[in-house]
GROMACS .gro file of C-alpha atoms in nm:
model
  197
    1UNK     CA    1   1.352   2.982   0.060
    2UNK     CA    2   1.130   2.840   0.334
    3UNK     CA    3   0.911   2.534   0.295
    4UNK     CA    4   0.543   2.461   0.354
    5UNK     CA    5   0.439   2.096   0.349
    6UNK     CA    6   0.075   2.023   0.270
    7UNK     CA    7   0.001   1.670   0.392
    8UNK     CA    8  -0.341   1.535   0.305
    9UNK     CA    9  -0.574   1.331   0.087
   10UNK     CA   10  -0.757   1.391  -0.243
   11UNK     CA   11  -0.879   1.731  -0.122
   12UNK     CA   12  -0.515   1.844  -0.101
   13UNK     CA   13  -0.400   1.646  -0.404
   14UNK     CA   14  -0.663   1.810  -0.627
   15UNK     CA   15  -0.834   1.489  -0.736
   16UNK     CA   16  -0.879   1.466  -1.117
   17UNK     CA   17  -0.749   1.821  -1.163
   18UNK     CA   18  -0.426   1.966  -1.298
   19UNK     CA   19  -0.163   2.010  -1.029
   20UNK     CA   20  -0.187   2.386  -1.083
   21UNK     CA   21  -0.557   2.377  -0.981
   22UNK     CA   22  -0.500   2.221  -0.636
   23UNK     CA   23  -0.545   2.450  -0.338
   24UNK     CA   24  -0.175   2.430  -0.236
   25UNK     CA   25  -0.085   2.555  -0.587
   26UNK     CA   26  -0.339   2.837  -0.553
   27UNK     CA   27  -0.186   2.927  -0.217
   28UNK     CA   28   0.157   2.940  -0.384
   29UNK     CA   29   0.012   3.204  -0.618
   30UNK     CA   30  -0.100   3.409  -0.316
   31UNK     CA   31   0.244   3.369  -0.156
   32UNK     CA   32   0.417   3.482  -0.474
   33UNK     CA   33   0.184   3.780  -0.511
   34UNK     CA   34   0.292   3.901  -0.167
   35UNK     CA   35   0.659   3.827  -0.234
   36UNK     CA   36   0.685   3.594   0.066
   37UNK     CA   37   0.983   3.353   0.061
   38UNK     CA   38   0.789   3.026   0.080
   39UNK     CA   39   0.758   2.721  -0.145
   40UNK     CA   40   0.449   2.501  -0.114
   41UNK     CA   41   0.496   2.124  -0.145
   42UNK     CA   42   0.185   1.917  -0.215
   43UNK     CA   43   0.197   1.575  -0.052
   44UNK     CA   44  -0.171   1.496  -0.093
   45UNK     CA   45  -0.256   1.134  -0.177
   46UNK     CA   46  -0.604   1.046  -0.299
   47UNK     CA   47  -0.780   0.792  -0.079
   48UNK     CA   48  -0.545   0.853   0.213
   49UNK     CA   49  -0.676   0.775   0.561
   50UNK     CA   50  -0.520   0.898   0.884
   51UNK     CA   51  -0.374   0.547   0.927
   52UNK     CA   52  -0.209   0.577   0.584
   53UNK     CA   53  -0.078   0.921   0.673
   54UNK     CA   54   0.061   0.782   0.996
   55UNK     CA   55   0.254   0.521   0.798
   56UNK     CA   56   0.412   0.765   0.550
   57UNK     CA   57   0.470   1.074   0.765
   58UNK     CA   58   0.823   0.989   0.881
   59UNK     CA   59   0.943   0.925   0.525
   60UNK     CA   60   0.789   1.247   0.390
   61UNK     CA   61   0.930   1.459   0.673
   62UNK     CA   62   1.271   1.302   0.617
   63UNK     CA   63   1.284   1.461   0.270
   64UNK     CA   64   1.317   1.808   0.424
   65UNK     CA   65   1.633   1.924   0.596
   66UNK     CA   66   1.434   2.225   0.719
   67UNK     CA   67   1.058   2.267   0.736
   68UNK     CA   68   0.899   2.594   0.843
   69UNK     CA   69   0.527   2.518   0.810
   70UNK     CA   70   0.329   2.192   0.814
   71UNK     CA   71  -0.038   2.188   0.704
   72UNK     CA   72  -0.227   1.872   0.805
   73UNK     CA   73  -0.548   1.788   0.616
   74UNK     CA   74  -0.655   1.430   0.685
   75UNK     CA   75  -0.966   1.260   0.815
   76UNK     CA   76  -1.225   1.282   0.538
   77UNK     CA   77  -1.174   0.920   0.430
   78UNK     CA   78  -1.190   0.804   0.790
   79UNK     CA   79  -1.527   0.976   0.816
   80UNK     CA   80  -1.656   0.819   0.495
   81UNK     CA   81  -1.555   0.475   0.626
   82UNK     CA   82  -1.698   0.531   0.972
   83UNK     CA   83  -1.361   0.481   1.141
   84UNK     CA   84  -1.399   0.535   1.517
   85UNK     CA   85  -1.326   0.898   1.610
   86UNK     CA   86  -1.083   0.783   1.881
   87UNK     CA   87  -0.873   0.603   1.618
   88UNK     CA   88  -0.871   0.903   1.384
   89UNK     CA   89  -0.770   1.128   1.674
   90UNK     CA   90  -0.485   0.897   1.776
   91UNK     CA   91  -0.350   0.883   1.421
   92UNK     CA   92  -0.359   1.261   1.379
   93UNK     CA   93  -0.189   1.305   1.717
   94UNK     CA   94   0.083   1.063   1.608
   95UNK     CA   95   0.141   1.271   1.291
   96UNK     CA   96   0.159   1.596   1.492
   97UNK     CA   97   0.403   1.435   1.736
   98UNK     CA   98   0.622   1.313   1.451
   99UNK     CA   99   0.635   1.663   1.298
  100UNK     CA  100   0.740   1.804   1.635
  101UNK     CA  101   1.001   1.530   1.674
  102UNK     CA  102   1.163   1.574   1.331
  103UNK     CA  103   1.106   1.948   1.283
  104UNK     CA  104   1.055   2.101   1.628
  105UNK     CA  105   1.060   2.459   1.494
  106UNK     CA  106   0.790   2.401   1.230
  107UNK     CA  107   0.465   2.591   1.274
  108UNK     CA  108   0.165   2.362   1.234
  109UNK     CA  109  -0.176   2.433   1.084
  110UNK     CA  110  -0.452   2.175   1.138
  111UNK     CA  111  -0.734   2.171   0.884
  112UNK     CA  112  -1.079   2.090   1.020
  113UNK     CA  113  -1.349   1.889   0.848
  114UNK     CA  114  -1.713   1.825   0.914
  115UNK     CA  115  -1.916   1.515   0.851
  116UNK     CA  116  -2.139   1.413   0.688
  117UNK     CA  117  -2.002   1.551   0.365
  118UNK     CA  118  -2.295   1.393   0.184
  119UNK     CA  119  -2.425   1.077   0.345
  120UNK     CA  120  -2.736   1.084   0.131
  121UNK     CA  121  -2.937   0.767   0.196
  122UNK     CA  122  -2.706   0.665   0.480
  123UNK     CA  123  -2.825   0.960   0.685
  124UNK     CA  124  -3.168   0.800   0.728
  125UNK     CA  125  -3.025   0.469   0.850
  126UNK     CA  126  -2.920   0.379   1.201
  127UNK     CA  127  -3.139   0.625   1.387
  128UNK     CA  128  -2.937   0.900   1.554
  129UNK     CA  129  -2.606   0.719   1.532
  130UNK     CA  130  -2.484   0.917   1.233
  131UNK     CA  131  -2.575   1.247   1.394
  132UNK     CA  132  -2.373   1.156   1.703
  133UNK     CA  133  -2.078   1.045   1.491
  134UNK     CA  134  -2.095   1.368   1.290
  135UNK     CA  135  -2.078   1.577   1.609
  136UNK     CA  136  -1.784   1.379   1.748
  137UNK     CA  137  -1.602   1.389   1.414
  138UNK     CA  138  -1.638   1.767   1.377
  139UNK     CA  139  -1.527   1.826   1.737
  140UNK     CA  140  -1.210   1.614   1.717
  141UNK     CA  141  -1.023   1.866   1.500
  142UNK     CA  142  -1.080   2.169   1.724
  143UNK     CA  143  -0.998   1.964   2.034
  144UNK     CA  144  -0.672   1.846   1.875
  145UNK     CA  145  -0.582   2.200   1.767
  146UNK     CA  146  -0.641   2.333   2.119
  147UNK     CA  147  -0.456   2.047   2.287
  148UNK     CA  148  -0.152   2.092   2.062
  149UNK     CA  149  -0.177   2.473   2.047
  150UNK     CA  150  -0.161   2.483   1.668
  151UNK     CA  151  -0.330   2.717   1.421
  152UNK     CA  152  -0.665   2.590   1.299
  153UNK     CA  153  -0.874   2.611   0.981
  154UNK     CA  154  -1.230   2.551   1.111
  155UNK     CA  155  -1.378   2.387   0.801
  156UNK     CA  156  -1.190   2.325   0.476
  157UNK     CA  157  -1.503   2.277   0.264
  158UNK     CA  158  -1.684   2.592   0.387
  159UNK     CA  159  -1.878   2.741   0.096
  160UNK     CA  160  -1.806   2.443  -0.131
  161UNK     CA  161  -1.987   2.149   0.023
  162UNK     CA  162  -2.325   2.086  -0.136
  163UNK     CA  163  -2.261   2.340  -0.414
  164UNK     CA  164  -2.297   2.140  -0.734
  165UNK     CA  165  -2.124   2.401  -0.952
  166UNK     CA  166  -1.813   2.390  -0.729
  167UNK     CA  167  -1.772   2.012  -0.728
  168UNK     CA  168  -1.690   1.737  -0.974
  169UNK     CA  169  -1.981   1.520  -1.093
  170UNK     CA  170  -1.919   1.283  -0.798
  171UNK     CA  171  -2.046   1.560  -0.569
  172UNK     CA  172  -1.761   1.497  -0.324
  173UNK     CA  173  -1.444   1.642  -0.475
  174UNK     CA  174  -1.412   2.014  -0.548
  175UNK     CA  175  -1.353   2.121  -0.908
  176UNK     CA  176  -1.100   2.391  -1.000
  177UNK     CA  177  -1.337   2.669  -0.888
  178UNK     CA  178  -1.403   2.484  -0.563
  179UNK     CA  179  -1.032   2.443  -0.500
  180UNK     CA  180  -0.993   2.822  -0.523
  181UNK     CA  181  -1.238   2.856  -0.232
  182UNK     CA  182  -1.051   2.587  -0.036
  183UNK     CA  183  -0.736   2.795  -0.091
  184UNK     CA  184  -0.914   3.104   0.047
  185UNK     CA  185  -1.036   2.905   0.350
  186UNK     CA  186  -0.686   2.783   0.432
  187UNK     CA  187  -0.521   3.116   0.347
  188UNK     CA  188  -0.729   3.301   0.606
  189UNK     CA  189  -0.545   3.102   0.875
  190UNK     CA  190  -0.214   3.043   0.696
  191UNK     CA  191  -0.136   3.400   0.589
  192UNK     CA  192  -0.097   3.533   0.947
  193UNK     CA  193   0.123   3.232   1.026
  194UNK     CA  194   0.355   3.319   0.736
  195UNK     CA  195   0.359   3.689   0.814
  196UNK     CA  196   0.442   3.628   1.180
  197UNK     CA  197   0.774   3.467   1.093
   0.00000   0.00000   0.00000
């Protein structure tokens, strides 16, 4: 059995949902349906920033004697807090470097995000500053993927963001139906990675 580690925040964890409704669990269903020899491990932590991920990555990786695939989904909480893009980029690079150090053979998938998710009233404040931040934030993921030559999911929340019926009442976290679409978005990139092995 080979191992896939999903490392992320509430979007990966499946905030307020049953574990079986999270997108990594839905991806496990797709894996099983194809008879592929992979087990998905969900290490999503709600509220996690890239700085928090940087702190816990070594410990999490140390739990695996072998790791075939690593899926990195972090950054949303940095965006919501307005953390400088340079800092977010450095933290994600540190995590990627640590994966390569501990599990050099692991294939890596980086999950992209876009911002604003829903700034609402904030979007009208600060002139064009938020628009500039949003552009920089979106770009950082593709730049990191290209620099590190890893597989890339362009936008995790494609088709879910802004769709009230696919999100919890908070309007930020996908509900069970939304998580199914997240699984499809990630699977489009992940499936070829698994089938290449």
